[in-house]
PDB file of C-alpha atoms and ligand atoms in Angstrom:
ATOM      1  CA  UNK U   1      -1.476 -62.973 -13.945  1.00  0.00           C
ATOM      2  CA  UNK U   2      -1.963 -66.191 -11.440  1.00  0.00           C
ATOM      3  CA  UNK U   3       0.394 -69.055 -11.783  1.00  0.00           C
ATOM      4  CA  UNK U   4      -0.883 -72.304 -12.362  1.00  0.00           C
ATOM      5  CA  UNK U   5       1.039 -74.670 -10.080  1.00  0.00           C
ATOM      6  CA  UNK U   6       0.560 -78.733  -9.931  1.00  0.00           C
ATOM      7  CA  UNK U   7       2.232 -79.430  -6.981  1.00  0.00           C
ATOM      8  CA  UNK U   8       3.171 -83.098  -5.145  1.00  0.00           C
ATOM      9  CA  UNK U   9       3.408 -83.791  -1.778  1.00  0.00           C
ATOM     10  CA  UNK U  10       5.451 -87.219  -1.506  1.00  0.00           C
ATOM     11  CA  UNK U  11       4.868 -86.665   2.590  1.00  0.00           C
ATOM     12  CA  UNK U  12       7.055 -89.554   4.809  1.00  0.00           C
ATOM     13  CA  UNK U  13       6.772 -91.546   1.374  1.00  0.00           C
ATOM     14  CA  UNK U  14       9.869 -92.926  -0.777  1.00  0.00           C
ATOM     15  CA  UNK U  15      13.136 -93.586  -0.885  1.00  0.00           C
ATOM     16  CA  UNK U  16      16.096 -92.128  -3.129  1.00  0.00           C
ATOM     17  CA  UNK U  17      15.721 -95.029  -5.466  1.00  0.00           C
ATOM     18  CA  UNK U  18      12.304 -95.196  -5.048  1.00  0.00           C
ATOM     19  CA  UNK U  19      12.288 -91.385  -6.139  1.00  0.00           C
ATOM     20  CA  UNK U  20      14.512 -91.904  -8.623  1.00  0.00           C
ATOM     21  CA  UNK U  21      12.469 -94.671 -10.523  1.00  0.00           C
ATOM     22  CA  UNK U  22       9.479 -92.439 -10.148  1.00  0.00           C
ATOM     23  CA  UNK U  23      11.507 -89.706 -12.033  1.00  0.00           C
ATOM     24  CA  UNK U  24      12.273 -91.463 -14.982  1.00  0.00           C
ATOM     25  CA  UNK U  25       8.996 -92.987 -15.598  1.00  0.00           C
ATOM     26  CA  UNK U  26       7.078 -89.521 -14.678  1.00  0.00           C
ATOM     27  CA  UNK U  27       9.150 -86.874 -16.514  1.00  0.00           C
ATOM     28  CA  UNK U  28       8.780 -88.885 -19.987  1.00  0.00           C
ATOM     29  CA  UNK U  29       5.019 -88.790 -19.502  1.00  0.00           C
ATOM     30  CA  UNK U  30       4.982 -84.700 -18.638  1.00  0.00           C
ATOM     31  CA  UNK U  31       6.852 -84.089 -22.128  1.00  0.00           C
ATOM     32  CA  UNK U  32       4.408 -83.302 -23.787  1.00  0.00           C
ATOM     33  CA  UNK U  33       2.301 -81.102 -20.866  1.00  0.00           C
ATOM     34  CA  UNK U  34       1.406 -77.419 -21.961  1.00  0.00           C
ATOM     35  CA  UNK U  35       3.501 -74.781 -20.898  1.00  0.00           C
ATOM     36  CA  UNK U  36       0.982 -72.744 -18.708  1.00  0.00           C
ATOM     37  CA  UNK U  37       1.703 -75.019 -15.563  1.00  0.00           C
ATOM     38  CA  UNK U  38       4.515 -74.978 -13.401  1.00  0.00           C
ATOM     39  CA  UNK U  39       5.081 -78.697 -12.098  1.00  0.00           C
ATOM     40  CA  UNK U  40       6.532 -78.584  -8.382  1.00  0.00           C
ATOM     41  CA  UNK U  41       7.587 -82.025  -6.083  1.00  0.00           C
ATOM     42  CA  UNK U  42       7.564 -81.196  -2.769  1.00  0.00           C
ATOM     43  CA  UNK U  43       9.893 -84.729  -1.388  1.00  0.00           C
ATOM     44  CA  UNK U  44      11.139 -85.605   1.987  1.00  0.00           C
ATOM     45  CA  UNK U  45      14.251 -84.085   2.962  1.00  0.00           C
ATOM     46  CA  UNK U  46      16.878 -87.360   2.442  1.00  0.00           C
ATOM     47  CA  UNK U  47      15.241 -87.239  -1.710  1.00  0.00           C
ATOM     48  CA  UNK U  48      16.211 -83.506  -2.145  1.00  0.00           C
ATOM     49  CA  UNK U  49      19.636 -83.645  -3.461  1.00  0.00           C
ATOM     50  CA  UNK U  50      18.929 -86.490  -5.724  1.00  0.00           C
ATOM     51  CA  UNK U  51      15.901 -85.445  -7.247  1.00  0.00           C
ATOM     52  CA  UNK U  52      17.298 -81.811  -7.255  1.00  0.00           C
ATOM     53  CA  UNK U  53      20.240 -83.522  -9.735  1.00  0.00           C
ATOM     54  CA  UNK U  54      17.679 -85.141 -12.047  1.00  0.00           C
ATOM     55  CA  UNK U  55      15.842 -82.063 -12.420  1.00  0.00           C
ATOM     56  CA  UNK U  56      18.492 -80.291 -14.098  1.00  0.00           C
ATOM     57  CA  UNK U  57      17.442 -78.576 -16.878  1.00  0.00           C
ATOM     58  CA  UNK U  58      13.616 -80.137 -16.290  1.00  0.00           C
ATOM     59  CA  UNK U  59      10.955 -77.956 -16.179  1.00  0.00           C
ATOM     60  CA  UNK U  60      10.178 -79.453 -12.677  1.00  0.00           C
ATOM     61  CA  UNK U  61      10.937 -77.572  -9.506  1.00  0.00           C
ATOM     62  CA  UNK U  62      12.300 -78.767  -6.160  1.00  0.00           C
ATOM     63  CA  UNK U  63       9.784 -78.321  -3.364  1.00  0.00           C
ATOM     64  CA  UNK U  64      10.571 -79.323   0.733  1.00  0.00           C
ATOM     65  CA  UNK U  65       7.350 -79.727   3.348  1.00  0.00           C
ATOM     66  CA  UNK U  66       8.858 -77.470   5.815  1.00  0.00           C
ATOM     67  CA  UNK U  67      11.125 -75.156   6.866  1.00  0.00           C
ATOM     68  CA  UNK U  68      12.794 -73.552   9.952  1.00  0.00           C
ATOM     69  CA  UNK U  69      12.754 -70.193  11.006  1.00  0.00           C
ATOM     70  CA  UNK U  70      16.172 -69.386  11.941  1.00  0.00           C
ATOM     71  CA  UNK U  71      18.868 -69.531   9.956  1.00  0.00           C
ATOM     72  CA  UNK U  72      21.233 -72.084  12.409  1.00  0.00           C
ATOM     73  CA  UNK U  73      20.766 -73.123  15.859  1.00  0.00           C
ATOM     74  CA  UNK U  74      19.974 -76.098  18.824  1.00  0.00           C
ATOM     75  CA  UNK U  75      17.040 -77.031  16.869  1.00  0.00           C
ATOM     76  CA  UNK U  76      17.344 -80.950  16.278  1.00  0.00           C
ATOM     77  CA  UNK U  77      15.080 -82.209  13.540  1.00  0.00           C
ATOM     78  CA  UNK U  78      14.519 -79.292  11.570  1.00  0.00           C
ATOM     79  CA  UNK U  79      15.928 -77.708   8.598  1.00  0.00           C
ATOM     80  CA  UNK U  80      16.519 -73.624   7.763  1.00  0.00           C
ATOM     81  CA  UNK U  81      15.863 -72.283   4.619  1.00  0.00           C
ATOM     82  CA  UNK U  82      19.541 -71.688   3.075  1.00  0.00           C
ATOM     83  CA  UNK U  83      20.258 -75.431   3.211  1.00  0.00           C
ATOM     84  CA  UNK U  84      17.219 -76.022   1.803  1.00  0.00           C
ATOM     85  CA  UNK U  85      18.441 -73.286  -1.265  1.00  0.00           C
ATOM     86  CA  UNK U  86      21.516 -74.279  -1.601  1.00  0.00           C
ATOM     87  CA  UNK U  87      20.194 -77.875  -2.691  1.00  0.00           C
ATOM     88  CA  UNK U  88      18.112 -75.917  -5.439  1.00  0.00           C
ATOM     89  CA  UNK U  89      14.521 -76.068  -3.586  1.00  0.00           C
ATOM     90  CA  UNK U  90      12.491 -73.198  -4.587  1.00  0.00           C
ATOM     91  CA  UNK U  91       9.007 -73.785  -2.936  1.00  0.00           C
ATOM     92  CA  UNK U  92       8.634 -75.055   0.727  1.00  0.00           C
ATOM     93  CA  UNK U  93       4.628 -76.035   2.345  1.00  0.00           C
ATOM     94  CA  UNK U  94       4.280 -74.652   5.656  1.00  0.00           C
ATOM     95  CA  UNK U  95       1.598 -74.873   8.197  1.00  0.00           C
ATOM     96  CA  UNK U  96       0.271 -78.248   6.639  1.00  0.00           C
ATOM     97  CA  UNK U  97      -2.772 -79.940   8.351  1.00  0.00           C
ATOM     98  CA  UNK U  98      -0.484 -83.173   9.577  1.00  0.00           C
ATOM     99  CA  UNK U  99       2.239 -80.421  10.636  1.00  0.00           C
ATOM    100  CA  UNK U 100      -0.609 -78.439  12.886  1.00  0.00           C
ATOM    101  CA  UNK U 101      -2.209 -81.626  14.044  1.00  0.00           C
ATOM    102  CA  UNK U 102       0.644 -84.384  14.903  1.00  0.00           C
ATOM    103  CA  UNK U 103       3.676 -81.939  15.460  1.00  0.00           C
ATOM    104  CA  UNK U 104       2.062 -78.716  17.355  1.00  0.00           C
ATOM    105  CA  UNK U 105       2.058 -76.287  14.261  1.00  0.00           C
ATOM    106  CA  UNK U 106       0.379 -73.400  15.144  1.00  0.00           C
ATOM    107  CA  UNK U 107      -0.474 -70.105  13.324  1.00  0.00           C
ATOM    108  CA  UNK U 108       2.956 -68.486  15.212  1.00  0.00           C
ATOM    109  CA  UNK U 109       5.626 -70.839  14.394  1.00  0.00           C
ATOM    110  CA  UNK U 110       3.568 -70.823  10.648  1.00  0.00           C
ATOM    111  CA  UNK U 111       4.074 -66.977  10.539  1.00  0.00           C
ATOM    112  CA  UNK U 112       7.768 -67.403  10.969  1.00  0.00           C
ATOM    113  CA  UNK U 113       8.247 -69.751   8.969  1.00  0.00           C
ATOM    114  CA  UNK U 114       6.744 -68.119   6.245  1.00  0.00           C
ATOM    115  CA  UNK U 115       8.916 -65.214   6.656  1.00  0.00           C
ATOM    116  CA  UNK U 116      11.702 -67.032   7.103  1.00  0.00           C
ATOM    117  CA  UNK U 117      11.439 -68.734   4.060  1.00  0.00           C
ATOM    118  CA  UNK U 118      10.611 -65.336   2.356  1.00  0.00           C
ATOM    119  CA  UNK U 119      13.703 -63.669   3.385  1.00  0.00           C
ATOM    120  CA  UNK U 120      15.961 -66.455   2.148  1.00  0.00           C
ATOM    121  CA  UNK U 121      14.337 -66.565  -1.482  1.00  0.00           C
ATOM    122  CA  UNK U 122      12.152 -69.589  -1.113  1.00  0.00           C
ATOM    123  CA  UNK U 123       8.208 -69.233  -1.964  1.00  0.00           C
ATOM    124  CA  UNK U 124       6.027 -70.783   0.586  1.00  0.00           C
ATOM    125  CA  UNK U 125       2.778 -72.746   0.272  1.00  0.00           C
ATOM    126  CA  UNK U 126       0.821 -71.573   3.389  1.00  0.00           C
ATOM    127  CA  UNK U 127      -1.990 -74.622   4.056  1.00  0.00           C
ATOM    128  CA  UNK U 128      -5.212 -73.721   5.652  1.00  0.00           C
ATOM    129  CA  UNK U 129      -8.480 -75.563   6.093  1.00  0.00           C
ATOM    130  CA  UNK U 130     -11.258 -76.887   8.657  1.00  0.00           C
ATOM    131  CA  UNK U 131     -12.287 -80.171  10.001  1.00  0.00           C
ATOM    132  CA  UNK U 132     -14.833 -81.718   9.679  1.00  0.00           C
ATOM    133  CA  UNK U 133     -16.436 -80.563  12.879  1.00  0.00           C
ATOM    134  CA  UNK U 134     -15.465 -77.113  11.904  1.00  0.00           C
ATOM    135  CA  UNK U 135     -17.147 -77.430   8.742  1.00  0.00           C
ATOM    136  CA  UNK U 136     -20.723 -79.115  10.209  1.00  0.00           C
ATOM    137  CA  UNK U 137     -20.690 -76.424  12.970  1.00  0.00           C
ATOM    138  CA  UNK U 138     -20.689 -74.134  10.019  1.00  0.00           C
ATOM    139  CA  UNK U 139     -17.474 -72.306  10.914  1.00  0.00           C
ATOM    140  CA  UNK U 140     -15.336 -72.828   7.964  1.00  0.00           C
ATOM    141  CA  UNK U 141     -15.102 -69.126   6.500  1.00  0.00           C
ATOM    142  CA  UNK U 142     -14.348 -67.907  10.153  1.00  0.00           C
ATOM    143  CA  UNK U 143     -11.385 -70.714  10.676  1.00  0.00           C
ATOM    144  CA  UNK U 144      -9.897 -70.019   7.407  1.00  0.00           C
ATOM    145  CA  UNK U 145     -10.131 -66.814   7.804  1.00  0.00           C
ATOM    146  CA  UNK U 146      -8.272 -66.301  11.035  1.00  0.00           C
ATOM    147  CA  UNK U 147      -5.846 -68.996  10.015  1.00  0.00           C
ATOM    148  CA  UNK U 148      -4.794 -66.281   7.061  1.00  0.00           C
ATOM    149  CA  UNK U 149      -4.755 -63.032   9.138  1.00  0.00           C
ATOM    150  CA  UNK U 150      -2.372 -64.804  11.934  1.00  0.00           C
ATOM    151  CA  UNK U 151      -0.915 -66.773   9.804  1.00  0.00           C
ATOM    152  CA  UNK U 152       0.492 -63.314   7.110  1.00  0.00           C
ATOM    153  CA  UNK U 153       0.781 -60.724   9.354  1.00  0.00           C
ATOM    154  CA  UNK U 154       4.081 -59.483   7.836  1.00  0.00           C
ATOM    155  CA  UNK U 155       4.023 -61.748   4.751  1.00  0.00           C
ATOM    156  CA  UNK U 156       4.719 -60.432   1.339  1.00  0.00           C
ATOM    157  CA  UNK U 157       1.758 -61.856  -0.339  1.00  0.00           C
ATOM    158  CA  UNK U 158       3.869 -61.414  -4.139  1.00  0.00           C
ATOM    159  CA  UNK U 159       5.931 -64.302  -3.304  1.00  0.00           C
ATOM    160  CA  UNK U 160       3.187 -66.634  -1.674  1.00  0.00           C
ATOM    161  CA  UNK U 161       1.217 -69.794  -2.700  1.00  0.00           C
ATOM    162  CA  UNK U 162      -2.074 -70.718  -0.454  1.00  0.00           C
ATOM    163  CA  UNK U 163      -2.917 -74.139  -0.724  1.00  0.00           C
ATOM    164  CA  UNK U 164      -7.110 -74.619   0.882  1.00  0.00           C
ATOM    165  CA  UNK U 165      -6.944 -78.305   1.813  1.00  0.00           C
ATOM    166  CA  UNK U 166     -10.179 -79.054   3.843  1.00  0.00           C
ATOM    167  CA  UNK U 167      -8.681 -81.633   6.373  1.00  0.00           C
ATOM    168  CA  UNK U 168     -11.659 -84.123   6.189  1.00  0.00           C
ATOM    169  CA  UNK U 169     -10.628 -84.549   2.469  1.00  0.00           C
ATOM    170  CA  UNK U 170      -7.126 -85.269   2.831  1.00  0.00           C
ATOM    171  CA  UNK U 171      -6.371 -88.731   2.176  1.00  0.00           C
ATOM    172  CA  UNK U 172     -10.257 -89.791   2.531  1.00  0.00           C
ATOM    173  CA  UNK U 173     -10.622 -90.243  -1.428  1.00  0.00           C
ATOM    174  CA  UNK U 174     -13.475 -87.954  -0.396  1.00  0.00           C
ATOM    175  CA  UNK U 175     -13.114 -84.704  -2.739  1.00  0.00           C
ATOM    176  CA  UNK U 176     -14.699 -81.334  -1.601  1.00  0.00           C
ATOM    177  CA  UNK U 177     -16.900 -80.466  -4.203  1.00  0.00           C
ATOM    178  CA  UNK U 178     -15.136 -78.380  -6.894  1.00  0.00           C
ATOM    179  CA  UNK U 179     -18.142 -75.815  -6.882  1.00  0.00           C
ATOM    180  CA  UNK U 180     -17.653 -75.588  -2.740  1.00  0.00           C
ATOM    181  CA  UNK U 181     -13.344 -75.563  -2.844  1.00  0.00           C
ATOM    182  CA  UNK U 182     -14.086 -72.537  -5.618  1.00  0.00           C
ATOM    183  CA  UNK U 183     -16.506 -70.827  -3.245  1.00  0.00           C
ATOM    184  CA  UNK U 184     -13.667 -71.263  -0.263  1.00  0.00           C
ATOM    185  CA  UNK U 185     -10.915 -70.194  -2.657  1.00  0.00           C
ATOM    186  CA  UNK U 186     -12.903 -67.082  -3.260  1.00  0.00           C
ATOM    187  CA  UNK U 187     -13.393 -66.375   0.211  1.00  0.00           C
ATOM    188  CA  UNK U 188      -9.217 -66.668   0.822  1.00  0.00           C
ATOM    189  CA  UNK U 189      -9.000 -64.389  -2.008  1.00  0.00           C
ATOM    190  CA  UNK U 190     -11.284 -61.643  -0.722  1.00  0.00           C
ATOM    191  CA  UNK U 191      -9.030 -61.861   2.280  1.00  0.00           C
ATOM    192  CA  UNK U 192      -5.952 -60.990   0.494  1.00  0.00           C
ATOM    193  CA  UNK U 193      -4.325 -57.511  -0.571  1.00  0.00           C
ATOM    194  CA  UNK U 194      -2.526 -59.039  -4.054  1.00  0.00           C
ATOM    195  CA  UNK U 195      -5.303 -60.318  -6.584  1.00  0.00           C
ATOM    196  CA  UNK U 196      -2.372 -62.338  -8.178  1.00  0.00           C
ATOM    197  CA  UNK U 197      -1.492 -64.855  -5.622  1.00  0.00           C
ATOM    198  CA  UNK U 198      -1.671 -68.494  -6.487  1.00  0.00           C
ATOM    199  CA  UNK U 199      -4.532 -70.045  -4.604  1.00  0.00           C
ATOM    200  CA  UNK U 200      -4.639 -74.387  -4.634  1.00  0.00           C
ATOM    201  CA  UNK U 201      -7.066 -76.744  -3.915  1.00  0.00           C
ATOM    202  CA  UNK U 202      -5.892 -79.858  -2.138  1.00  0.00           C
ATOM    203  CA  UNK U 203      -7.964 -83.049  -0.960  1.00  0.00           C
ATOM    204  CA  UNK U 204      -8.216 -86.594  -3.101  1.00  0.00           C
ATOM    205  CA  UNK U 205      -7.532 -84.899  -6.094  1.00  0.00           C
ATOM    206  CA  UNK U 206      -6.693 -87.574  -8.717  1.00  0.00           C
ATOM    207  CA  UNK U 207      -6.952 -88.165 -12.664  1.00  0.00           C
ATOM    208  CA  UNK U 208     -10.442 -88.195 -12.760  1.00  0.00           C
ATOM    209  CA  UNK U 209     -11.538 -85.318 -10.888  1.00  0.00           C
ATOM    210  CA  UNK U 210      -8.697 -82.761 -11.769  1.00  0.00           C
ATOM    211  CA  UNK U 211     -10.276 -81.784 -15.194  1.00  0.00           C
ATOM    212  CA  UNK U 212     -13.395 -80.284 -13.233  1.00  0.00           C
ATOM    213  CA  UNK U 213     -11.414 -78.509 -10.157  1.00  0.00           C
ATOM    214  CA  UNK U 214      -9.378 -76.960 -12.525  1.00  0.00           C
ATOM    215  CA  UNK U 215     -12.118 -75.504 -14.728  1.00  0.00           C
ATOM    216  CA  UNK U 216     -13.175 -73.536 -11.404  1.00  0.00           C
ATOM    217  CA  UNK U 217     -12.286 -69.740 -11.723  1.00  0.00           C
ATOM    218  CA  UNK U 218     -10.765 -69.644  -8.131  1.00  0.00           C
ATOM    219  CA  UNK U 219      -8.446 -72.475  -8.612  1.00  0.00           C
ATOM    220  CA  UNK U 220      -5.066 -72.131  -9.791  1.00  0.00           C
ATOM    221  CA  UNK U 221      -3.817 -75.249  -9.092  1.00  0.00           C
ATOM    222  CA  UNK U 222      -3.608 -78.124  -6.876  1.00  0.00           C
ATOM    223  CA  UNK U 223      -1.695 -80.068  -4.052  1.00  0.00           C
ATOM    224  CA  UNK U 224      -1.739 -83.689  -4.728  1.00  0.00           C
ATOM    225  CA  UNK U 225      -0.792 -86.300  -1.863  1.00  0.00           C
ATOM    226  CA  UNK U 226      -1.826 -89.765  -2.372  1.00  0.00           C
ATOM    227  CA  UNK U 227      -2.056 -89.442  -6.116  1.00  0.00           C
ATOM    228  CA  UNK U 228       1.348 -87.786  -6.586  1.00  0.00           C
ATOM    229  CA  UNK U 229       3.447 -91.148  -5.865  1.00  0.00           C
ATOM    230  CA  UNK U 230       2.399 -92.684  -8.882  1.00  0.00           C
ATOM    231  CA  UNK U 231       4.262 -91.582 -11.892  1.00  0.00           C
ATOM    232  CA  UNK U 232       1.109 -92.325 -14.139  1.00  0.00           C
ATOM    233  CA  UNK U 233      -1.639 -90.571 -12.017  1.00  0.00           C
ATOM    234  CA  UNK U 234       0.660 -87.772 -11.025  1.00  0.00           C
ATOM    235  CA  UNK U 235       1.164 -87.011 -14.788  1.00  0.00           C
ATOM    236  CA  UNK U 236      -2.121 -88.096 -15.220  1.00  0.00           C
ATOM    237  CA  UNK U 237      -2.978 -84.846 -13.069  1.00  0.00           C
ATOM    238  CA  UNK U 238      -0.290 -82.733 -14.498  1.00  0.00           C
ATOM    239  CA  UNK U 239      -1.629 -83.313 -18.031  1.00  0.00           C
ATOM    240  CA  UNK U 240      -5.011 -82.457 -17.359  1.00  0.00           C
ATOM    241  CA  UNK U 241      -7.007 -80.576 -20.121  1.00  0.00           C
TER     242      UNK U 241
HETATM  243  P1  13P W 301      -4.321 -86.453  -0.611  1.00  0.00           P
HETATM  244  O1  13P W 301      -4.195 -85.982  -2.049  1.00  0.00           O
HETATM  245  O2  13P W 301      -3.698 -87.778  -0.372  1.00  0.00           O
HETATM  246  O3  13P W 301      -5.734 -86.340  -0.132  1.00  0.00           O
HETATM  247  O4  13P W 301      -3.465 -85.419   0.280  1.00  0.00           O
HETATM  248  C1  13P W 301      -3.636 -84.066   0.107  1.00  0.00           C
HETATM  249  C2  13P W 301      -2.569 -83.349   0.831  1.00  0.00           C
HETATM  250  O5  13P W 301      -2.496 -83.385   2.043  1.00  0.00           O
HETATM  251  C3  13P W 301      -1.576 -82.605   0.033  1.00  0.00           C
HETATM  252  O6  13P W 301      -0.791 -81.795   0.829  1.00  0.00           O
END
């Protein structure tokens, strides 16, 4: 059985009281959501502990946008997977498109991250997708496909998310065409050895277009950025039929 997992990514956006005011207003309009979806924030580092305390007992799980590979060590800026447990965070993205194309992500450091976050107990949403170029040179299949095979070699894919977020459609309010993201999704799932992992769509996904990306057969979810710091669209999404 796939999980169906509506996950936010706040990115470099709010403050802890900026999350908390989001929390109240968002988790009295998810009350009534059905039970088939798993709701996951994925917040900025300094909003962790905070919104990990308001969760308590909230269907809602704790979700970080990246994660270190070694447990301790001289690596200023980052963050390791136990401290990112210890705070309750269960899910952590890795190898996200702004990660890979401002901070030098490649498919490596992705690979051990993933495991890293593996080993500690955390599940990982791996992000792959082409740009635009990639896409209009007609080499999407081939780019996601290597991004996958460096990307897992070693990865247990039972404890795994994928998220396909074709770059060009991140914060562009221009959605990939649901028909197109299932046909992609398809393609990642071909490429896997566990029919049961999770696979997202992410890209401009908002209230209005959520009802038909989720009716796709491929798509078990979705990873919401712009539309995930409102409390209204993000339950708006969450609530979708
Ligand atoms: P937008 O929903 O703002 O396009 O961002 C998508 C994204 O990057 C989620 O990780």
């Amino acid at each position: 059985m796939r999980k169906i997992i509506i996950a936010g990514n706040w990115k470099m956006y709010k403050t802890q009281s900026e999350a908390s005011e989001f929390l109240m207003e968002f988790i009295a309009q998810i009350d009534d959501a059905p039970e088939d979806r798993e709701v996951v924030l994925c917040v900025p580092f300094t909003d962790l502990a905070i919104v990990s305390k308001s969760l308590h007992g909230n269907r809602i799980r704790l979700g970080a946008q990246n994660v270190h590979w070694e447990e301790s060590g001289a690596f200023t800026g980052e963050i390791s997977a136990s401290m990112l447990t210890e705070v309750g965070v269960r899910y952590a993205i890795v190898g996200h498109s702004e990660r890979r194309q401002y901070f030098g992500e490649t498919d490596e450091t992705v690979n051990l991250r993933l495991k890293a976050a593996q080993s500690s107990g955390l599940i990982p949403i791996l992000c792959v997708g082409e740009t635009k170029q990639q896409r209009d040179g007609g080499k999407t299949e081939q780019i996601i496909i290597n991004q996958l095979d460096n990307g897992l070699v070693g990865v247990a894919q039972d404890k795994l998310v994928i998220a396909y977020e074709p770059i060009w459609a991140i914060g562009t309010g221009e959605t990939c065409e649901a028909g197109e993201a299932n046909r992609v999704i398809g393609v990642i799932r071909d490429r896997l050895t566990n029919p049961n992992v999770t696979i997202q769509y992410g890209g401009s996904v908002k209230p209005s277009n959520i009802n038909e990306i989720m009716a796709q057969p491929h798509i078990d979810g979705v990873l919401v950025g712009g539309a995930s710091l409102a409390a209204s669209d993000f339950a708006g999404i969450v609530n979708y039929q």
